[in-house]
Tab-separated table of C-alpha atoms and ligand atoms in Angstrom:
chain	number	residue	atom	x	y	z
A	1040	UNK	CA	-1.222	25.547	-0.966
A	1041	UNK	CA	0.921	26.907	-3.717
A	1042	UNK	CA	4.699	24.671	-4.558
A	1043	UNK	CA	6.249	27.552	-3.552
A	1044	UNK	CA	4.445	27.996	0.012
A	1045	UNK	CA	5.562	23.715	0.708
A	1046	UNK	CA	9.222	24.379	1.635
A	1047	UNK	CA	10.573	21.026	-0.253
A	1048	UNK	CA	13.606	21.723	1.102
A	1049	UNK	CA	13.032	21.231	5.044
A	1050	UNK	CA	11.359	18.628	4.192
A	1051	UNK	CA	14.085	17.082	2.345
A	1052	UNK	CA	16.382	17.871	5.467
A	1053	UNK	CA	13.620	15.238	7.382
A	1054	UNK	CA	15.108	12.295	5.378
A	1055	UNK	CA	18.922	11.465	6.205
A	1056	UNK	CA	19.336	8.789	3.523
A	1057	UNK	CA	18.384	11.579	0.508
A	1058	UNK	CA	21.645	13.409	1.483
A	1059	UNK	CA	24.461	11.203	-0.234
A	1060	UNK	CA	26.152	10.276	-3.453
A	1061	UNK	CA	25.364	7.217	-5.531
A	1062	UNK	CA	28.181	6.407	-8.188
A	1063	UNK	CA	29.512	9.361	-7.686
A	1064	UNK	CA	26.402	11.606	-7.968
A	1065	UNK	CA	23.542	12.738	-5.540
A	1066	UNK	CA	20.802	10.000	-4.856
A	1067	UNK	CA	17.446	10.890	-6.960
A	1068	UNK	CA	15.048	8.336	-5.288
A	1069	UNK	CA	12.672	7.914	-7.790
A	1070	UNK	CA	11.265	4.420	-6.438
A	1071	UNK	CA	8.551	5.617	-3.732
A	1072	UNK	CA	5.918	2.925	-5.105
A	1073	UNK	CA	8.674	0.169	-3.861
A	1074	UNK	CA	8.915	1.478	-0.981
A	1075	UNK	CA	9.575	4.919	0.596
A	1076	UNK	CA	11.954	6.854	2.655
A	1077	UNK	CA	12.028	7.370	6.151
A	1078	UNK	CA	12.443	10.953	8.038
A	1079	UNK	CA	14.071	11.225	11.257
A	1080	UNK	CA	10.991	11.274	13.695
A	1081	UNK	CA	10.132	7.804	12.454
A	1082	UNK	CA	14.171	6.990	12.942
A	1083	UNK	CA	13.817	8.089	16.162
A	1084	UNK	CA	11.158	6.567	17.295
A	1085	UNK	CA	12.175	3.383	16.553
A	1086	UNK	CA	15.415	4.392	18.238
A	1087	UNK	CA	13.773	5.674	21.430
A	1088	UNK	CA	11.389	2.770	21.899
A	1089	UNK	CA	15.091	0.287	22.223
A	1090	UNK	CA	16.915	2.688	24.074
A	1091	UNK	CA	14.164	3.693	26.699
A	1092	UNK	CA	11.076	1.657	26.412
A	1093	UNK	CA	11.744	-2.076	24.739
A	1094	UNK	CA	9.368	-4.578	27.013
A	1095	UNK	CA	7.012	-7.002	25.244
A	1096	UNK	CA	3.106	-5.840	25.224
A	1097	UNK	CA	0.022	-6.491	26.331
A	1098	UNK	CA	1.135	-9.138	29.348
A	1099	UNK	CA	3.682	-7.178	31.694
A	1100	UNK	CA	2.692	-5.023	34.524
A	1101	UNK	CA	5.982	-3.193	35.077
A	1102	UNK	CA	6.505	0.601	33.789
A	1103	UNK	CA	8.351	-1.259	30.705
A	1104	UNK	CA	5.884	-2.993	29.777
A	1105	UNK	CA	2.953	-0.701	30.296
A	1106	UNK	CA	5.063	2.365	27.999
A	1107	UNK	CA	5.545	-0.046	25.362
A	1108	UNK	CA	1.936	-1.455	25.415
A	1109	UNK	CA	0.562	2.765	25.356
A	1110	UNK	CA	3.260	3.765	22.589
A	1111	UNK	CA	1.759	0.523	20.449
A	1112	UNK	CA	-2.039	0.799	20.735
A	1113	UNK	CA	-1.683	4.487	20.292
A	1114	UNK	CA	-0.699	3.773	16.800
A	1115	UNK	CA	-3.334	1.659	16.548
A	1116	UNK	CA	-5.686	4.992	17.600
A	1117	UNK	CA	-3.942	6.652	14.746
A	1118	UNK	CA	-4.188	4.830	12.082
A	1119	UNK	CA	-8.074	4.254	13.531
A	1120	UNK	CA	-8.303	8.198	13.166
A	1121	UNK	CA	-6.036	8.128	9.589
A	1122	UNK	CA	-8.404	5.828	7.970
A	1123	UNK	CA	-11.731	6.929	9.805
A	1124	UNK	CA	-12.597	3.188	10.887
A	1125	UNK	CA	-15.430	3.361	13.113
A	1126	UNK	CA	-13.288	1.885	16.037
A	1127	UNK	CA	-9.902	0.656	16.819
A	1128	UNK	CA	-10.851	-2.275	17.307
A	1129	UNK	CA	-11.246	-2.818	13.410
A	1130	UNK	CA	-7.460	-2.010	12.914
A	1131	UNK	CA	-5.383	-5.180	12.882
A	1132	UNK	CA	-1.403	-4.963	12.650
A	1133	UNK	CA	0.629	-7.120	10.107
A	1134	UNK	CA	3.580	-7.476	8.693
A	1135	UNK	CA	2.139	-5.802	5.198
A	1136	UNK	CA	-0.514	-5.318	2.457
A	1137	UNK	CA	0.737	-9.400	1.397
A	1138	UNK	CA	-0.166	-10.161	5.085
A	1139	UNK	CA	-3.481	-8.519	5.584
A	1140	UNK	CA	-4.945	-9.881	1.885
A	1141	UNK	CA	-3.721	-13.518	3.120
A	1142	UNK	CA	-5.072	-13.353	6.436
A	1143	UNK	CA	-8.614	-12.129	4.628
A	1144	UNK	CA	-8.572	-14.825	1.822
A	1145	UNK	CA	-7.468	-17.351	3.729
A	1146	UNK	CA	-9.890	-16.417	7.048
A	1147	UNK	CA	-12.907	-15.323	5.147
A	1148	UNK	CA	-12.880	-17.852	2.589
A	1149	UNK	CA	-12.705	-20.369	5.557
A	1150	UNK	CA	-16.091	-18.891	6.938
A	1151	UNK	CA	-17.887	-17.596	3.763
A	1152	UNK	CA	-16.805	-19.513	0.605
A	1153	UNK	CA	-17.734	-22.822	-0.745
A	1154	UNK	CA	-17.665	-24.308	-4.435
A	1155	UNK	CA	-19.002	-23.163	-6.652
A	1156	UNK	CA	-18.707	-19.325	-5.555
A	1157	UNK	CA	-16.856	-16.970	-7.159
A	1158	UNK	CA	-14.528	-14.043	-6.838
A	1159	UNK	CA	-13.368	-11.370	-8.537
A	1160	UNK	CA	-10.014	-9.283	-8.936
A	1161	UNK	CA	-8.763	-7.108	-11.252
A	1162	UNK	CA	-6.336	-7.465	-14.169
A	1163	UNK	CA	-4.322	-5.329	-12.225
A	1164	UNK	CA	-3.139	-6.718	-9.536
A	1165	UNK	CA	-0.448	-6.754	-7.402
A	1166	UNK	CA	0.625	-10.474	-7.576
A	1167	UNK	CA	-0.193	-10.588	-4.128
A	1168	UNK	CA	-4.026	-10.058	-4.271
A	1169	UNK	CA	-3.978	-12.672	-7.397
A	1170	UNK	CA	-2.298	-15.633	-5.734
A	1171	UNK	CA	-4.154	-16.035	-2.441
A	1172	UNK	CA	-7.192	-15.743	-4.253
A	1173	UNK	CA	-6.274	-18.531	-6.770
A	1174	UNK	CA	-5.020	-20.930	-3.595
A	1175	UNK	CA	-8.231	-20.324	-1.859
A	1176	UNK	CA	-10.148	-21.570	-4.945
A	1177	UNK	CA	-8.379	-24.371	-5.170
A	1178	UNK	CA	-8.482	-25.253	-2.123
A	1179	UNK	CA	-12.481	-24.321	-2.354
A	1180	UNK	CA	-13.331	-25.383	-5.807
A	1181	UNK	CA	-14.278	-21.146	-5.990
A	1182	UNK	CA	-13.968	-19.720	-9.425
A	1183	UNK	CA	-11.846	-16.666	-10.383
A	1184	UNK	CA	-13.425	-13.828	-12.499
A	1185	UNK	CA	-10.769	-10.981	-14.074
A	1186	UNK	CA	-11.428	-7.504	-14.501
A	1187	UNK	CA	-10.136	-6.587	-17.773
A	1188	UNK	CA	-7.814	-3.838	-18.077
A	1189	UNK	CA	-8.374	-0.971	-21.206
A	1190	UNK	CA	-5.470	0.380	-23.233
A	1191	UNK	CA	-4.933	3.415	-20.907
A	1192	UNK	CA	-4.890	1.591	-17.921
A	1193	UNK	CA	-8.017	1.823	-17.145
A	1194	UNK	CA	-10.568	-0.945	-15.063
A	1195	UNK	CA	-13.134	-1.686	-17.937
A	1196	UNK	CA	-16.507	-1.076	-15.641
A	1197	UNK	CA	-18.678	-2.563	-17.573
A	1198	UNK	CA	-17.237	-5.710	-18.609
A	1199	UNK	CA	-16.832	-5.943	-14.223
A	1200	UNK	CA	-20.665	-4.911	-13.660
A	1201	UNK	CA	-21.479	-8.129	-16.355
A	1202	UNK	CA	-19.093	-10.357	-14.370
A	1203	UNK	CA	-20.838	-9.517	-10.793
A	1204	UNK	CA	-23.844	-12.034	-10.191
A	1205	UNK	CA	-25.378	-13.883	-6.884
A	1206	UNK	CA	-22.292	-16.077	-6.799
A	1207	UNK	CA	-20.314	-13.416	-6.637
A	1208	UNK	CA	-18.769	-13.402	-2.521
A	1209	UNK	CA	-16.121	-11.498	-3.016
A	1210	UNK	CA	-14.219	-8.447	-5.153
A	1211	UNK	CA	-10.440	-8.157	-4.312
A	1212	UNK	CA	-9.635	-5.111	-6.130
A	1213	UNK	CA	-6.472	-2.441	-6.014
A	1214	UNK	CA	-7.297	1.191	-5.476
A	1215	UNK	CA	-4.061	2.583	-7.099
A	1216	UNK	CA	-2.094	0.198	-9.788
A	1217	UNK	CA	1.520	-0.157	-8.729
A	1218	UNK	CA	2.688	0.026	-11.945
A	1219	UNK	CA	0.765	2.301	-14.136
A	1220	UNK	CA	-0.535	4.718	-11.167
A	1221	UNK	CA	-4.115	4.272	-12.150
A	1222	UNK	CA	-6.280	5.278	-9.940
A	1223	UNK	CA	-9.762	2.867	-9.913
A	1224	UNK	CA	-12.933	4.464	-9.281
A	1225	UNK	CA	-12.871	2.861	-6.234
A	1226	UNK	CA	-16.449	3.419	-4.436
A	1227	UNK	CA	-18.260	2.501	-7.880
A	1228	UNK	CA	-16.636	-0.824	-7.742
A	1229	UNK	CA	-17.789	-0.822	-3.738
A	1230	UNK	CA	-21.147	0.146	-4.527
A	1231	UNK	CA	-21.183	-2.908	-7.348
A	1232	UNK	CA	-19.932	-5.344	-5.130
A	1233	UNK	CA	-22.525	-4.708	-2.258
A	1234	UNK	CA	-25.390	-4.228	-4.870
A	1235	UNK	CA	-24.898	-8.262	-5.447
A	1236	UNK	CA	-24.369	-9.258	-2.103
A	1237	UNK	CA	-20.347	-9.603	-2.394
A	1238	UNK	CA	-18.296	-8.525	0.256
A	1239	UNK	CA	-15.125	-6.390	-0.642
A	1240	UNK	CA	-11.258	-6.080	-0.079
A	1241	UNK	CA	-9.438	-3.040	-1.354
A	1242	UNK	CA	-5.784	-3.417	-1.750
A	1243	UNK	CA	-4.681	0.353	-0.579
A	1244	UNK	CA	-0.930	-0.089	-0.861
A	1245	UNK	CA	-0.572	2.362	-3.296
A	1246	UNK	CA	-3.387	4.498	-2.200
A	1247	UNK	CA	-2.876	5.770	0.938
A	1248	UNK	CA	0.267	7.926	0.876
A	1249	UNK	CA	-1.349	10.079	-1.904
A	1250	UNK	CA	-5.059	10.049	-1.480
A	1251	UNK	CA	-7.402	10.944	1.609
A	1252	UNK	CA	-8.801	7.210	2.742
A	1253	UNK	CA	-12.093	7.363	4.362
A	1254	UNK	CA	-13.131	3.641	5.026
A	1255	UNK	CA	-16.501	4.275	6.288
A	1256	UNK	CA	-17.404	6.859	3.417
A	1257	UNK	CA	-15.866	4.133	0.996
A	1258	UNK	CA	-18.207	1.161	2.803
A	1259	UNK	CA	-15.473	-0.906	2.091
A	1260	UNK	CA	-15.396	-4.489	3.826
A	1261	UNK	CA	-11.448	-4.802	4.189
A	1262	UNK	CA	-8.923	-2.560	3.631
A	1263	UNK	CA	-4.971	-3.520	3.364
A	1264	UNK	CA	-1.861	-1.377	3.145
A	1265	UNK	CA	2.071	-1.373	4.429
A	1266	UNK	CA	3.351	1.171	6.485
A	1267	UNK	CA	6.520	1.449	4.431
A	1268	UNK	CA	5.302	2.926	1.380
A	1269	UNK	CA	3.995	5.817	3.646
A	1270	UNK	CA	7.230	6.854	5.139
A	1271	UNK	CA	7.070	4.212	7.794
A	1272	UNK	CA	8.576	1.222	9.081
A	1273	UNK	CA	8.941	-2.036	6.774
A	1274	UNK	CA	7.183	-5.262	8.863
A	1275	UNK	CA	3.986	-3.473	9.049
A	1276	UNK	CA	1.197	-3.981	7.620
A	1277	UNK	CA	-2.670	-2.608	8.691
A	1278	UNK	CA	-5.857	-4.860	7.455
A	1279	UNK	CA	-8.696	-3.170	8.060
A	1280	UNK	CA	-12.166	-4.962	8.775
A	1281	UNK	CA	-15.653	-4.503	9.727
A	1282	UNK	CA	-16.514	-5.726	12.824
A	1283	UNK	CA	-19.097	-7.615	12.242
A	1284	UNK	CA	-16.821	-9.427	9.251
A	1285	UNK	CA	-14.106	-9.683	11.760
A	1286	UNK	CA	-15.863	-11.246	14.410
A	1287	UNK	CA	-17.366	-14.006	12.198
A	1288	UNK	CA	-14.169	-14.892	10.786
A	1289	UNK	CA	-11.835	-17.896	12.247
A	1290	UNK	CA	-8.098	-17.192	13.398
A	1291	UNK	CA	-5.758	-16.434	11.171
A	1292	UNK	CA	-2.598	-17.609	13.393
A	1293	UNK	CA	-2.786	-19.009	16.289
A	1294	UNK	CA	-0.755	-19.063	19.664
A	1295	UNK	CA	-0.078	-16.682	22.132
A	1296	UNK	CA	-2.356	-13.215	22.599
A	1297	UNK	CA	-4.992	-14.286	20.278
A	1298	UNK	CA	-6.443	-16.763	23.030
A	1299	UNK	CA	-8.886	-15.902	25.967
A	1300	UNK	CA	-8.815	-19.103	27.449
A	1301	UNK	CA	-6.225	-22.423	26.597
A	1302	UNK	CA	-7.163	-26.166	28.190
A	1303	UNK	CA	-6.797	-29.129	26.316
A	1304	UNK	CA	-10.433	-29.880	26.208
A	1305	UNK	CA	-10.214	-27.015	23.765
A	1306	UNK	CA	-9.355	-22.972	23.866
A	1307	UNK	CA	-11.264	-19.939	23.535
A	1308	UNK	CA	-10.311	-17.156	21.494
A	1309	UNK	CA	-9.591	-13.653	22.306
A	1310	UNK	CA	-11.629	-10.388	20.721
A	1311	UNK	CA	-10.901	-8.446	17.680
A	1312	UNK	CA	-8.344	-7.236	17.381
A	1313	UNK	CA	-6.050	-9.150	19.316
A	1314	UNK	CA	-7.570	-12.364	17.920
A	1315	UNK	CA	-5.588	-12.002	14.785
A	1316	UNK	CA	-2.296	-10.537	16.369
A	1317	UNK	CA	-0.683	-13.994	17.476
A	1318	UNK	CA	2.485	-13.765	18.920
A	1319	UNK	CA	4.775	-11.039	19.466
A	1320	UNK	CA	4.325	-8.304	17.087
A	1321	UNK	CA	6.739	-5.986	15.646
A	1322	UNK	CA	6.572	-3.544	18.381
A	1323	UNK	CA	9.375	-1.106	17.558
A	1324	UNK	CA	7.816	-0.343	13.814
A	1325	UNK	CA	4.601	-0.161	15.001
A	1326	UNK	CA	5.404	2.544	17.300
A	1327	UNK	CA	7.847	4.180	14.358
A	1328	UNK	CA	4.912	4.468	12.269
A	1329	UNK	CA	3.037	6.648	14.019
A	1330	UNK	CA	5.681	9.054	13.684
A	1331	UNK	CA	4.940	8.671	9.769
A	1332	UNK	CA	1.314	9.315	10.289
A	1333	UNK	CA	1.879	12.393	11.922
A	1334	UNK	CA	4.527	13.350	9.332
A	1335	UNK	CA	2.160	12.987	6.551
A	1336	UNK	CA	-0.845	14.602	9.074
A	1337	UNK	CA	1.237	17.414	9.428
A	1338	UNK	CA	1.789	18.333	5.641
A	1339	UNK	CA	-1.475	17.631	4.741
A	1340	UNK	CA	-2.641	14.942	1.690
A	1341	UNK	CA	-4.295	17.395	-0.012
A	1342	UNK	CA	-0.757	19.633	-0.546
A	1343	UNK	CA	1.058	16.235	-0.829
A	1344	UNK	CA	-1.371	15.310	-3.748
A	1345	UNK	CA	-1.130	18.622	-5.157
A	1346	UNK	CA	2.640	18.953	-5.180
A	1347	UNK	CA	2.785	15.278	-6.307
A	1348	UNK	CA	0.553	15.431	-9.054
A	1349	UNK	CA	2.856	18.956	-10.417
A	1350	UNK	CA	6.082	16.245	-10.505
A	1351	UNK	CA	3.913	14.033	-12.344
A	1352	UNK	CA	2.822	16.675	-15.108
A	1353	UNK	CA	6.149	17.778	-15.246
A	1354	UNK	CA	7.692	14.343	-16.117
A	1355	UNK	CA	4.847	13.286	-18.042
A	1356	UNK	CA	5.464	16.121	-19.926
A	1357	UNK	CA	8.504	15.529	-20.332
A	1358	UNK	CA	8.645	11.843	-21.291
A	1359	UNK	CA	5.523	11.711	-23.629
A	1360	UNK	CA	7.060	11.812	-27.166
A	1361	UNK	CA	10.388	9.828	-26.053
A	1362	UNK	CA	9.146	6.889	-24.797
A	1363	UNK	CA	6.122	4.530	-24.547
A	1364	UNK	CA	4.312	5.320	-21.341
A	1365	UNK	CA	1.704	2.705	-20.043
A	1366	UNK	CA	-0.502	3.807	-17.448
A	1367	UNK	CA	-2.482	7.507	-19.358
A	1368	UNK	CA	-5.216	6.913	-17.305
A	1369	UNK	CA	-7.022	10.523	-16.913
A	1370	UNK	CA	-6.935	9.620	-12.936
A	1371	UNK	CA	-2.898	9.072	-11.870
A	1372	UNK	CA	-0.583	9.183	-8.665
A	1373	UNK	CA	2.984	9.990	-9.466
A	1374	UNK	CA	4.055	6.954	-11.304
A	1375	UNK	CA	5.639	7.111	-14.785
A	1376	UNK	CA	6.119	3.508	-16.081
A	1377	UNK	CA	7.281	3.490	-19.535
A	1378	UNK	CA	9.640	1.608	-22.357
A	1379	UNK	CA	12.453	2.533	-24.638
A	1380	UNK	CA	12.707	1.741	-27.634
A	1381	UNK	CA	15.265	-0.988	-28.129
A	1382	UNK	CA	16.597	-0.959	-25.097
A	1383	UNK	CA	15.961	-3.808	-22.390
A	1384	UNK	CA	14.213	-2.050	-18.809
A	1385	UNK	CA	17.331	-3.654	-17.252
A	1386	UNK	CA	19.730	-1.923	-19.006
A	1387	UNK	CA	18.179	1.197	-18.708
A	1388	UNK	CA	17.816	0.928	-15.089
A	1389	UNK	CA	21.298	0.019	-14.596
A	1390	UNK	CA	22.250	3.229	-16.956
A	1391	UNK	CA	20.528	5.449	-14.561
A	1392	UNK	CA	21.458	3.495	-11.471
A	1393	UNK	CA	24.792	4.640	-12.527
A	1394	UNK	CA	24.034	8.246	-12.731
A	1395	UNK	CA	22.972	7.488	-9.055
A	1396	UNK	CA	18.863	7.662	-10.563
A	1397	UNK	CA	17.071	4.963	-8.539
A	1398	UNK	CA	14.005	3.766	-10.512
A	1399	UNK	CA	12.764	0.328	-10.648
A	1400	UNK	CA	12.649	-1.774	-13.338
A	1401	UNK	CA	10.675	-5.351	-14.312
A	1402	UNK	CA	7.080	-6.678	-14.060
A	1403	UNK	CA	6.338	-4.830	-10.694
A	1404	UNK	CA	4.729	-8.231	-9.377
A	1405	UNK	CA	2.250	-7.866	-11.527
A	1406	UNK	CA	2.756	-10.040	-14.617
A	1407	UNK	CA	-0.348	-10.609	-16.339
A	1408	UNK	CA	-0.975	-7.118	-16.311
A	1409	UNK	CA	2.094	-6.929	-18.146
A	1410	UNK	CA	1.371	-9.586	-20.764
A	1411	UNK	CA	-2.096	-7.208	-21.098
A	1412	UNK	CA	0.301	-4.792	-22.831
A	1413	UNK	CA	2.306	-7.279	-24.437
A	1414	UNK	CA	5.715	-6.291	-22.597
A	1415	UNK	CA	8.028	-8.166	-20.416
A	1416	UNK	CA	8.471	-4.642	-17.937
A	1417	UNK	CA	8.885	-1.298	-17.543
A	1418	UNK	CA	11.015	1.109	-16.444
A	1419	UNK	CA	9.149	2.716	-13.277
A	1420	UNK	CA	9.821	6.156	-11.604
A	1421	UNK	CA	7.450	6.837	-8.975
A	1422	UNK	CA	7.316	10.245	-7.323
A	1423	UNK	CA	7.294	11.045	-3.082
A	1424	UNK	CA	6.707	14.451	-1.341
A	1425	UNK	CA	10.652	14.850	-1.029
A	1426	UNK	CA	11.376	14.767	-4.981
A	1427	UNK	CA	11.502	18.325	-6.832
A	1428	UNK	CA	11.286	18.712	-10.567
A	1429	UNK	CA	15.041	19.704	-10.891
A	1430	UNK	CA	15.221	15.994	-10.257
A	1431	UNK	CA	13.206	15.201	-12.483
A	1432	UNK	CA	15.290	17.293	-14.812
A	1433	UNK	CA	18.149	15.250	-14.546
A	1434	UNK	CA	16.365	12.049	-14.683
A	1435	UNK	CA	15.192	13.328	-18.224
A	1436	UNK	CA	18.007	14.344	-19.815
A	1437	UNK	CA	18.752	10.876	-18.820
A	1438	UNK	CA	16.522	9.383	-20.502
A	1439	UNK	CA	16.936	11.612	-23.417
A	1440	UNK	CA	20.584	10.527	-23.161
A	1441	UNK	CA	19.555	6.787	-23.564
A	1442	UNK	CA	16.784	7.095	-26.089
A	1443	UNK	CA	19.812	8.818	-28.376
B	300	7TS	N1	-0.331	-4.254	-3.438
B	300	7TS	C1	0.198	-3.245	-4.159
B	300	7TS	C2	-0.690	-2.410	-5.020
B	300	7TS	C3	1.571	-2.984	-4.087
B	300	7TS	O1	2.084	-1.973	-4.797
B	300	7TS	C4	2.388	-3.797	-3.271
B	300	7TS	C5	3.880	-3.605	-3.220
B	300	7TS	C6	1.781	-4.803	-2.513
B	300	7TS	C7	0.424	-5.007	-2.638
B	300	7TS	C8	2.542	-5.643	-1.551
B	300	7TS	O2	2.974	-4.883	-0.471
B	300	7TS	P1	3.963	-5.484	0.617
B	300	7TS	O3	4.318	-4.305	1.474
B	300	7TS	O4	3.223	-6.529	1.364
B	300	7TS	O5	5.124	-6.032	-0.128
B	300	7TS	N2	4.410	-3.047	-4.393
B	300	7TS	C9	5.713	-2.969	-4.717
B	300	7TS	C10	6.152	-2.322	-5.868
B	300	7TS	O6	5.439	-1.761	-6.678
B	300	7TS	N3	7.499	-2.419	-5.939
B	300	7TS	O7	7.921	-3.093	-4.864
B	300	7TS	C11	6.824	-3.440	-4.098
């Protein structure tokens, strides 16, 4: 589909919170990799389920109960159908991507890693698929192999393919960098993994608003990503896991709904998925986000990656002999992270805050990826379906503004 044949504008009018002034100006959101906007069906959804529907799931037999318990294990069917999982069973809810990488590293390691093992990330990660990993070799006496990163922001594949061996168990690796927009040749770094023997966890936070996510075409082991950076509800999070993974791994938490049977003599636990849903889950934004599925279902990723990647040549374009940009990887989402010269990222982000520009600003959680390029930040503007290049216009004779 052409730009012209989206219509940008109605689906502006989805979002409520795009439709005000910031310092005196109209709200350019340009911080979609943080997190992302929400449009009025998921609003309402979340609305509906407390006026009309709020029981708790899974253990009440009255009308309540039994709405609330359909509404939430139909968005467990689909994000089963979003993701192409083989069944639903393999979808396990969260709180977010941090939740479903600790429940992994801290479950699988329990089951599948010993000293002397090691695992590899990348050089690009999210802080939170570094530190779990680092706490479960401690706690393991594992050993922790880096990816290194290339000047364009790109994986270097064949410095990773020397550091895979027999004692590799497991690759942790991001699909889309946070802050440089990279996007890792994902199934080649599957395809390594399994060639060893290692099992592997893709970190898909930043991946699966703007690219098609097939996890049984990828062969992935685990996949993890929040719901809010896809127009849906904060407090969720999805891990996805093969069964046979899943069912070999120990609890997670434990209490209430992940048990089949309790005595004191000792308790059995319940099946996947429920055995890693303890407790009483976020209900409300688990129901909200299927609202975001169908949003995105209904404009299609292929005309939200299209449209995307149009903002992204445009500011690109745009920003390329003004400023340092890190992240020119040949494959991008819609992130432009870049530096002025001689001017702090905070003081540039608080110069467009006031021209009511929302961008973020820092080491994006992922520091050592910033000490890579020798640089304490960036300044960040990351790019959603609702943003149009007259935006982007602004934003740039912004910047132009503060590079003077
Ligand atoms: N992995 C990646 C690649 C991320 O971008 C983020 C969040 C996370 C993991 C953690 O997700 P959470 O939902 O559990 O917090 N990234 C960002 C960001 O770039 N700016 O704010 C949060």
């Amino acid at each position: 589909m052409h730009q012209s044949k989206l219509n940008i504008e109605s689906i502006r009018a989805e979002f409520p919170v795009l439709h005000q002034q910031v310092n005196g100006k109209p709200l350019i959101y340009f911080d979609n990799a943080a997190t992302t906007q929400k449009p009025k069906s998921v609003i309402h959804a979340i609305r509906h389920y407390y006026e009309f529907d709020n029981a708790n799931i899974h253990r009440g037999i009255h009308t309540l109960a039994e709405r609330a318990t359909a509404a939430f294990e139909d968005t467990r069917v689909s994000v089963q159908q979003f993701i192409n999982s083989r069944e639903k069973e393999e979808i396990i809810f969260t709180k977010g991507t941090t939740e479903s990488v600790n429940l992994v590293a801290s479950s699988f390691a329990k089951a599948f890693i010993k000293a002397g093992d090691e695992i590899i990330i990348s050089g690009m990660e999210h802080h939170s698929n570094i530190v779990p990993w680092q706490i479960v070799c401690e706690e393991r006496g594992a050993v922790l192999k880096v990816i290194p990163v290339l000047d364009h922001g790109e994986l270097d594949m064949e410095a990773y393919q020397k550091l895979l061996s027999a004692k590799t168990k497991m690759v942790a690796c991001v699909y889309v960098s946070n802050a440089l927009g990279t996007i890792n040749p994902i199934k080649k770094i599957i395809e390594a993994a399994h060639s060893v023997g290692a099992k592997i966890l893709v970190d898909g936070a930043q991946a699966v608003a703007h690219l098609d996510i097939d996890v049984q075409e990828l062969d992935c082991d685990f996949f993890a990503f929040s719901a809010h950076k896809l127009y849906g509800p904060t407090g969720v999070g999805i891990l996805y896991g093969k069964r046979e993974l899943l069912d070999a791994m120990p609890p997670y938490q434990s209490g209430g709904e992940m048990i089949k049977e309790v005595r004191f003599e000792g308790t059995t636990y319940n099946e996947i998925p429920y055995k890693f849903e303890a407790g009483t889950p976020n209900i409300a934004d688990v129901i909200g986000f299927k609202s975001a599925i169908d949003f995105i279902n209904n404009i299609g990723k292929i005309h939200i990656r299209k449209y995307e990647n149009e903002l992204l040549e445009h500011c690109t374009n745009g920003l390329k002999n003004k400023v340092t940009l890190y992240g020119t990887a040949l494959q991008k989402v819609a992130v432009c992270s870049f530096v002025i010269k001689g001017m702090h990222h905070f003081d540039a982000g608080m110069m467009l805050d006031a021209k009511g520009i929302a961008v973020r600003t820092g080491h994006h959680c992922t520091q050592p990826l910033m000490e890579r390029f020798g640089i304490e930040g960036t300044v960040r503007a990351s790019f959603a379906i609702y943003n149009t290049k007259e935006e982007i216009d602004v934003f740039l004779e912004a910047v132009e503004k503060l590079v003077k």
